[in-house]
C-alpha cells in the first residue's frame, strides 16, 4: 500500500493552537502499522487554514503539509481539530467553514482535541450532540452552545461519527481508542508501550486523579491527612474519624476540607477509592471482589454502583476493556476475610 491509498488523518491547526493537541495525536497515528505489514497504517497530514506555517500558542512554528485549498475533503478519512486559544477565538466563516462542513460530510470520523470543540461547535456540526472539552472551559462551551450536552468529567466522548476529548493529553487517549477500533487493541497497546503511556484510561473516567487534589490543600494538616487517606482507603473514613485525626470537630473539619479541596470529604473519599480501584482493575490477577475490599468499598456491589455512577460502566466492563483477566476468588464475607 502507498501513502495515497491508506486512510488519511487530517489534523487541522489554526494559529494559536495548543502544540501537544497537534503533536500528540500526530505521533501516535504516525506510529501505527497495518496488521501483517511493516508499513504505516495512516497517512497523517497537518492542515493549516492559510499558508503552510502555523504559530502555536507556545510560539513554536509548525510547517503544515496542506492548506484548505490544497487538500480535497473527499480524501480525508478522519478530521481532528486541535484546540488552544486560537480554536476558542477564531471565527469560523468563509472558506474555513465551507471546508470543515465538506470534510465532515465526506469523512468517516470527525474529532476535537481539548478546546477544538469550540471551533467545531461554531459550524453547527455538534448541535444536539454530547461532547467534552477541557474541564476549565466546559461551562463556557455549554453557555455559548446550549444545544450541546457538555460532559466535563470525561476523557473522551464518542457520539456517532463525532468524537471529542478533554484537555491536552486526553487527545492521545482518544487517538489510542481510534487506533484500537481500527487496528485492534494489540496495536494500540504496542504504541502505548513504545511511548511509555498508559493505555488503560477509560473514556468514562474523570479527567484528573483524586491524588491531584493533594496539591490544593494549603493546610498542612489536611494535606497530611489526604496523604494518609490514600494509604488507608480500606479503613473507616467517616467525617467523624477523619476529623478526630486532625483534631477538629466534624463540622469544622467538613467545612475546612471543602474550602481547601473543593468537595466534601465523602466525595473525595469515593473518588480516591474509585481511582485506586480503577488502577487495580487495570492489572491482571486480582478479582473484582478483592479489589472492592482493598479499596474500601466493602463488597463488589457497592463498588459496581459507584463505578456506574461515576464512569458509566461496571468494574467488570472496565476490566474487560482496559485490564487483564482476574484470578478467581472464593466468595467470603468481609468479616470472614478480616478474621
CSV table of C-alpha atoms in Angstrom, one decimal:
chain,number,residue,atom,x,y,z
A,1,UNK,CA,0.0,0.0,0.0
A,2,UNK,CA,1.1,3.5,-0.7
A,3,UNK,CA,0.5,6.7,1.3
A,4,UNK,CA,-2.1,7.7,-1.2
A,5,UNK,CA,-4.1,4.5,-0.7
A,6,UNK,CA,-4.2,4.3,3.1
A,7,UNK,CA,-6.6,6.3,5.3
A,8,UNK,CA,-5.7,10.0,5.7
A,9,UNK,CA,-5.8,11.6,9.1
A,10,UNK,CA,-6.0,15.3,8.7
A,11,UNK,CA,-5.2,17.4,11.8
A,12,UNK,CA,-6.4,21.0,11.5
A,13,UNK,CA,-4.3,23.5,13.3
A,14,UNK,CA,-5.2,27.2,13.4
A,15,UNK,CA,-2.9,29.9,14.7
A,16,UNK,CA,-2.7,29.9,18.4
A,17,UNK,CA,-3.3,26.2,18.6
A,18,UNK,CA,-2.0,24.0,21.5
A,19,UNK,CA,1.2,22.3,20.5
A,20,UNK,CA,0.5,19.0,22.2
A,21,UNK,CA,-3.0,18.9,20.7
A,22,UNK,CA,-1.3,18.6,17.4
A,23,UNK,CA,1.8,16.6,18.0
A,24,UNK,CA,0.3,14.0,20.4
A,25,UNK,CA,-2.3,12.6,18.0
A,26,UNK,CA,0.1,13.1,15.1
A,27,UNK,CA,2.9,11.0,16.7
A,28,UNK,CA,0.5,8.1,17.7
A,29,UNK,CA,-1.2,7.9,14.3
A,30,UNK,CA,2.1,8.1,12.5
A,31,UNK,CA,3.4,5.2,14.7
A,32,UNK,CA,0.6,2.8,13.8
A,33,UNK,CA,1.3,0.0,11.4
A,34,UNK,CA,-1.2,-2.1,9.4
A,35,UNK,CA,-1.9,-5.6,10.5
A,36,UNK,CA,0.6,-8.0,8.9
A,37,UNK,CA,2.5,-5.2,7.3
A,38,UNK,CA,5.5,-3.1,8.3
A,39,UNK,CA,4.1,-0.1,6.5
A,40,UNK,CA,2.2,2.8,8.1
A,41,UNK,CA,-1.5,2.3,8.7
A,42,UNK,CA,-2.3,6.0,8.2
A,43,UNK,CA,-1.2,9.0,6.1
A,44,UNK,CA,-1.1,11.8,8.7
A,45,UNK,CA,-1.1,15.4,7.5
A,46,UNK,CA,-1.1,18.7,9.2
A,47,UNK,CA,-3.5,21.2,7.7
A,48,UNK,CA,-3.3,25.0,8.0
A,49,UNK,CA,-6.1,27.5,7.2
A,50,UNK,CA,-3.9,29.7,5.1
A,51,UNK,CA,-0.2,29.3,4.1
A,52,UNK,CA,1.9,26.5,5.4
A,53,UNK,CA,3.1,28.0,8.7
A,54,UNK,CA,1.2,27.9,11.9
A,55,UNK,CA,2.4,29.6,15.1
A,56,UNK,CA,1.3,27.7,18.2
A,57,UNK,CA,0.3,29.2,21.5
A,58,UNK,CA,3.8,28.3,22.8
A,59,UNK,CA,5.4,30.2,20.0
A,60,UNK,CA,6.8,27.2,18.1
A,61,UNK,CA,6.1,27.5,14.3
A,62,UNK,CA,4.8,24.3,12.6
A,63,UNK,CA,5.2,23.6,8.9
A,64,UNK,CA,1.9,22.2,7.6
A,65,UNK,CA,1.7,19.7,4.8
A,66,UNK,CA,-1.5,21.0,3.3
A,67,UNK,CA,-3.8,24.1,3.3
A,68,UNK,CA,-7.6,24.2,3.0
A,69,UNK,CA,-7.1,25.0,-0.7
A,70,UNK,CA,-4.8,22.0,-1.4
A,71,UNK,CA,-6.4,19.2,0.5
A,72,UNK,CA,-9.6,17.7,-1.0
A,73,UNK,CA,-12.1,16.9,1.7
A,74,UNK,CA,-13.0,13.7,-0.1
A,75,UNK,CA,-9.6,12.3,0.6
A,76,UNK,CA,-9.9,12.6,4.3
A,77,UNK,CA,-10.8,9.6,6.5
A,78,UNK,CA,-10.6,11.3,9.9
A,79,UNK,CA,-10.5,15.0,10.7
A,80,UNK,CA,-9.1,16.1,14.0
A,81,UNK,CA,-9.4,19.7,15.1
A,82,UNK,CA,-6.7,20.8,17.6
A,83,UNK,CA,-7.6,23.1,20.5
A,84,UNK,CA,-5.9,26.1,22.0
A,85,UNK,CA,-6.7,29.8,22.3
A,86,UNK,CA,-6.9,30.1,18.6
A,87,UNK,CA,-9.5,27.5,18.3
A,88,UNK,CA,-11.6,29.1,21.0
A,89,UNK,CA,-11.4,32.6,19.4
A,90,UNK,CA,-11.1,32.2,15.6
A,91,UNK,CA,-14.2,33.0,13.6
A,92,UNK,CA,-15.4,30.0,11.6
A,93,UNK,CA,-16.6,31.7,8.3
A,94,UNK,CA,-16.0,31.6,4.6
A,95,UNK,CA,-13.5,29.0,3.3
A,96,UNK,CA,-12.7,27.6,6.7
A,97,UNK,CA,-16.4,26.9,7.5
A,98,UNK,CA,-17.0,25.5,4.0
A,99,UNK,CA,-14.0,23.2,4.1
A,100,UNK,CA,-14.9,21.8,7.6
A,101,UNK,CA,-18.5,21.2,6.5
A,102,UNK,CA,-17.4,19.4,3.3
A,103,UNK,CA,-14.8,17.4,5.2
A,104,UNK,CA,-17.3,16.4,7.9
A,105,UNK,CA,-19.8,15.2,5.2
A,106,UNK,CA,-17.2,13.1,3.5
A,107,UNK,CA,-15.1,11.8,6.4
A,108,UNK,CA,-15.6,8.6,8.4
A,109,UNK,CA,-14.9,10.4,11.7
A,110,UNK,CA,-14.5,13.9,13.0
A,111,UNK,CA,-12.8,14.6,16.3
A,112,UNK,CA,-11.8,17.5,18.5
A,113,UNK,CA,-9.0,17.7,21.0
A,114,UNK,CA,-9.4,19.9,24.1
A,115,UNK,CA,-10.9,23.2,23.1
A,116,UNK,CA,-11.1,22.3,19.5
A,117,UNK,CA,-14.7,21.6,20.4
A,118,UNK,CA,-15.3,25.4,20.4
A,119,UNK,CA,-14.2,25.7,16.8
A,120,UNK,CA,-16.2,22.8,15.6
A,121,UNK,CA,-19.3,23.9,17.6
A,122,UNK,CA,-19.3,27.2,15.7
A,123,UNK,CA,-20.1,25.2,12.5
A,124,UNK,CA,-23.3,23.8,14.0
A,125,UNK,CA,-22.0,20.2,13.4
A,126,UNK,CA,-22.1,19.4,17.1
A,127,UNK,CA,-25.7,20.7,17.8
A,128,UNK,CA,-27.6,18.2,19.8
A,129,UNK,CA,-24.6,16.0,20.4
A,130,UNK,CA,-22.7,15.0,23.6
A,131,UNK,CA,-19.2,16.4,23.8
A,132,UNK,CA,-16.4,17.0,26.2
A,133,UNK,CA,-13.6,19.5,26.4
A,134,UNK,CA,-11.0,20.8,28.9
A,135,UNK,CA,-12.8,20.9,32.3
A,136,UNK,CA,-11.7,24.6,32.8
A,137,UNK,CA,-13.7,25.6,29.7
A,138,UNK,CA,-16.6,23.2,29.9
A,139,UNK,CA,-19.0,25.7,31.4
A,140,UNK,CA,-18.1,28.3,28.8
A,141,UNK,CA,-18.7,25.9,26.0
A,142,UNK,CA,-22.1,24.9,27.4
A,143,UNK,CA,-23.1,28.6,27.8
A,144,UNK,CA,-22.1,29.5,24.3
A,145,UNK,CA,-23.7,26.5,22.7
A,146,UNK,CA,-26.7,25.5,24.8
A,147,UNK,CA,-27.7,22.9,22.2
A,148,UNK,CA,-24.6,20.8,23.2
A,149,UNK,CA,-24.6,18.3,26.0
A,150,UNK,CA,-21.2,19.0,27.6
A,151,UNK,CA,-19.8,16.4,29.9
A,152,UNK,CA,-16.7,17.9,31.7
A,153,UNK,CA,-15.7,14.7,33.6
A,154,UNK,CA,-15.0,12.5,30.5
A,155,UNK,CA,-11.6,11.8,28.9
A,156,UNK,CA,-13.3,11.4,25.6
A,157,UNK,CA,-16.8,11.0,24.2
A,158,UNK,CA,-17.9,9.2,21.1
A,159,UNK,CA,-21.3,10.4,19.7
A,160,UNK,CA,-21.9,8.8,16.3
A,161,UNK,CA,-19.2,9.9,13.9
A,162,UNK,CA,-18.1,12.7,16.2
A,163,UNK,CA,-15.5,12.3,18.9
A,164,UNK,CA,-14.3,14.8,21.4
A,165,UNK,CA,-11.6,14.7,24.1
A,166,UNK,CA,-10.7,16.6,27.2
A,167,UNK,CA,-7.6,18.6,28.0
A,168,UNK,CA,-4.4,18.2,26.0
A,169,UNK,CA,-3.1,14.7,26.7
A,170,UNK,CA,-6.7,13.3,26.5
A,171,UNK,CA,-6.3,13.7,22.8
A,172,UNK,CA,-3.8,10.9,22.9
A,173,UNK,CA,-6.3,8.7,24.8
A,174,UNK,CA,-8.8,9.5,22.1
A,175,UNK,CA,-6.2,8.6,19.4
A,176,UNK,CA,-5.4,5.3,21.0
A,177,UNK,CA,-9.1,4.5,21.2
A,178,UNK,CA,-9.4,5.2,17.5
A,179,UNK,CA,-6.3,3.0,16.7
A,180,UNK,CA,-7.7,0.2,18.8
A,181,UNK,CA,-11.0,0.5,16.9
A,182,UNK,CA,-9.3,0.5,13.5
A,183,UNK,CA,-6.4,-1.9,14.0
A,184,UNK,CA,-7.1,-3.8,17.2
A,185,UNK,CA,-6.2,-3.5,20.8
A,186,UNK,CA,-2.8,-5.1,20.5
A,187,UNK,CA,-1.6,-2.5,18.1
A,188,UNK,CA,-2.8,0.3,20.3
A,189,UNK,CA,-1.1,-1.4,23.3
A,190,UNK,CA,2.1,-1.7,21.3
A,191,UNK,CA,2.1,2.0,20.5
A,192,UNK,CA,1.2,2.9,24.1
A,193,UNK,CA,4.1,0.9,25.5
A,194,UNK,CA,6.5,2.3,22.9
A,195,UNK,CA,5.6,5.8,24.1
A,196,UNK,CA,5.6,4.8,27.8
A,197,UNK,CA,2.0,5.8,28.1
A,198,UNK,CA,-1.0,4.3,29.9
A,199,UNK,CA,-3.4,2.5,27.6
A,200,UNK,CA,-6.0,1.8,30.2
A,201,UNK,CA,-7.6,5.2,30.9
A,202,UNK,CA,-11.3,4.9,30.3
A,203,UNK,CA,-13.5,7.2,28.3
A,204,UNK,CA,-15.8,7.2,31.3
A,205,UNK,CA,-13.3,8.2,34.0
A,206,UNK,CA,-12.7,11.6,35.4
A,207,UNK,CA,-10.1,13.8,33.7
A,208,UNK,CA,-8.0,14.1,36.8
A,209,UNK,CA,-6.9,11.8,39.6
A,210,UNK,CA,-8.1,12.4,43.1
A,211,UNK,CA,-4.5,12.5,44.2
A,212,UNK,CA,-4.1,15.8,42.3
A,213,UNK,CA,-6.3,17.3,44.9
A,214,UNK,CA,-3.5,16.9,47.4
A,215,UNK,CA,-1.8,19.9,45.7
A,216,UNK,CA,-4.8,22.1,46.5
A,217,UNK,CA,-4.8,21.6,50.3
A,218,UNK,CA,-2.7,24.5,51.6
A,219,UNK,CA,-3.4,23.5,55.2
A,220,UNK,CA,-0.6,21.2,56.2
A,221,UNK,CA,-2.8,19.1,58.5
A,222,UNK,CA,-5.3,18.5,55.7
A,223,UNK,CA,-2.5,17.7,53.2
A,224,UNK,CA,-1.0,15.2,55.5
A,225,UNK,CA,-4.5,13.7,56.1
A,226,UNK,CA,-5.1,13.3,52.4
A,227,UNK,CA,-1.7,11.5,52.0
A,228,UNK,CA,-2.7,9.2,54.9
A,229,UNK,CA,-6.1,8.6,53.3
A,230,UNK,CA,-4.6,7.3,50.1
A,231,UNK,CA,-2.7,4.7,52.1
A,232,UNK,CA,-5.7,3.7,54.2
A,233,UNK,CA,-8.6,3.5,51.7
A,234,UNK,CA,-9.8,0.2,53.2
A,235,UNK,CA,-10.1,1.9,56.7
A,236,UNK,CA,-13.2,3.5,58.0
A,237,UNK,CA,-13.0,7.1,56.6
A,238,UNK,CA,-16.1,8.8,58.0
A,239,UNK,CA,-16.2,12.5,58.7
A,240,UNK,CA,-16.1,11.8,62.4
A,241,UNK,CA,-13.0,9.6,62.1
A,242,UNK,CA,-11.1,11.9,59.8
A,243,UNK,CA,-12.0,15.0,61.9
A,244,UNK,CA,-10.6,13.2,65.0
A,245,UNK,CA,-7.3,12.5,63.2
A,246,UNK,CA,-6.7,16.2,62.7
A,247,UNK,CA,-8.1,17.4,66.0
A,248,UNK,CA,-11.2,19.2,64.7
A,249,UNK,CA,-14.9,18.9,65.3
A,250,UNK,CA,-16.7,17.1,62.4
A,251,UNK,CA,-18.5,20.3,61.4
A,252,UNK,CA,-15.3,22.4,61.3
A,253,UNK,CA,-13.4,19.7,59.5
A,254,UNK,CA,-16.1,19.3,56.8
A,255,UNK,CA,-16.2,23.0,56.2
A,256,UNK,CA,-12.4,23.5,56.1
A,257,UNK,CA,-11.9,20.4,53.9
A,258,UNK,CA,-14.4,21.6,51.4
A,259,UNK,CA,-12.8,25.0,51.3
A,260,UNK,CA,-9.3,23.5,50.8
A,261,UNK,CA,-10.2,20.7,48.3
A,262,UNK,CA,-13.3,21.9,46.6
A,263,UNK,CA,-15.5,18.9,47.5
A,264,UNK,CA,-16.9,17.2,50.6
A,265,UNK,CA,-14.8,14.6,52.5
A,266,UNK,CA,-17.2,11.9,51.4
A,267,UNK,CA,-17.0,12.8,47.7
A,268,UNK,CA,-13.2,12.9,47.9
A,269,UNK,CA,-13.0,9.5,49.6
A,270,UNK,CA,-15.2,8.0,47.0
A,271,UNK,CA,-13.2,9.5,44.2
A,272,UNK,CA,-9.9,8.3,45.7
A,273,UNK,CA,-11.3,4.8,46.1
A,274,UNK,CA,-12.6,4.8,42.5
A,275,UNK,CA,-9.1,5.9,41.3
A,276,UNK,CA,-7.4,3.2,43.3
A,277,UNK,CA,-9.9,0.6,42.2
A,278,UNK,CA,-9.5,1.6,38.6
A,279,UNK,CA,-5.7,1.1,38.8
A,280,UNK,CA,-6.1,-2.3,40.4
A,281,UNK,CA,-8.6,-3.4,37.8
A,282,UNK,CA,-6.1,-2.5,35.0
A,283,UNK,CA,-3.8,-5.1,36.4
A,284,UNK,CA,-4.5,-8.8,35.9
A,285,UNK,CA,-4.7,-11.4,38.6
A,286,UNK,CA,-6.9,-9.6,41.2
A,287,UNK,CA,-10.6,-10.4,41.3
A,288,UNK,CA,-13.2,-7.7,41.4
A,289,UNK,CA,-14.3,-8.7,44.8
A,290,UNK,CA,-10.8,-8.4,46.1
A,291,UNK,CA,-10.4,-5.0,44.5
A,292,UNK,CA,-13.5,-3.9,46.3
A,293,UNK,CA,-12.1,-5.0,49.7
A,294,UNK,CA,-8.7,-3.4,49.1
A,295,UNK,CA,-10.1,0.0,48.2
A,296,UNK,CA,-12.7,0.2,51.0
A,297,UNK,CA,-15.9,-0.5,49.1
A,298,UNK,CA,-16.6,-3.5,51.4
A,299,UNK,CA,-18.2,-5.5,48.6
A,300,UNK,CA,-18.4,-5.7,44.8
A,301,UNK,CA,-21.9,-4.5,44.6
A,302,UNK,CA,-21.1,-1.2,46.3
A,303,UNK,CA,-18.1,-0.7,44.0
A,304,UNK,CA,-20.3,-1.5,41.0
A,305,UNK,CA,-22.8,1.2,41.9
A,306,UNK,CA,-20.1,3.7,42.4
A,307,UNK,CA,-18.4,2.8,39.1
A,308,UNK,CA,-21.7,3.0,37.2
A,309,UNK,CA,-22.5,6.4,38.7
A,310,UNK,CA,-19.0,7.9,38.1
A,311,UNK,CA,-17.8,6.2,34.9
A,312,UNK,CA,-21.0,4.8,33.2
A,313,UNK,CA,-19.6,1.2,33.2
A,314,UNK,CA,-19.4,-1.6,35.7
A,315,UNK,CA,-16.0,-2.7,37.1
A,316,UNK,CA,-16.2,-5.9,35.1
A,317,UNK,CA,-16.8,-4.0,31.9
A,318,UNK,CA,-14.0,-1.6,32.7
A,319,UNK,CA,-11.6,-4.5,33.2
A,320,UNK,CA,-12.8,-6.2,30.0
A,321,UNK,CA,-11.9,-3.1,28.0
A,322,UNK,CA,-8.9,-1.8,29.8
A,323,UNK,CA,-7.3,-4.5,32.0
A,324,UNK,CA,-6.4,-8.1,32.2
A,325,UNK,CA,-8.2,-11.2,33.3
A,326,UNK,CA,-8.8,-11.6,37.1
A,327,UNK,CA,-8.0,-14.7,39.0
A,328,UNK,CA,-11.0,-16.4,40.6
A,329,UNK,CA,-11.6,-15.6,44.2
A,330,UNK,CA,-13.8,-17.6,46.5
A,331,UNK,CA,-16.8,-15.7,47.9
A,332,UNK,CA,-16.3,-14.8,51.5
A,333,UNK,CA,-17.8,-12.1,53.6
A,334,UNK,CA,-15.9,-9.1,54.8
A,335,UNK,CA,-15.9,-10.2,58.4
A,336,UNK,CA,-14.6,-13.6,57.3
A,337,UNK,CA,-11.7,-12.0,55.4
A,338,UNK,CA,-10.7,-9.9,58.4
A,339,UNK,CA,-10.7,-12.7,60.9
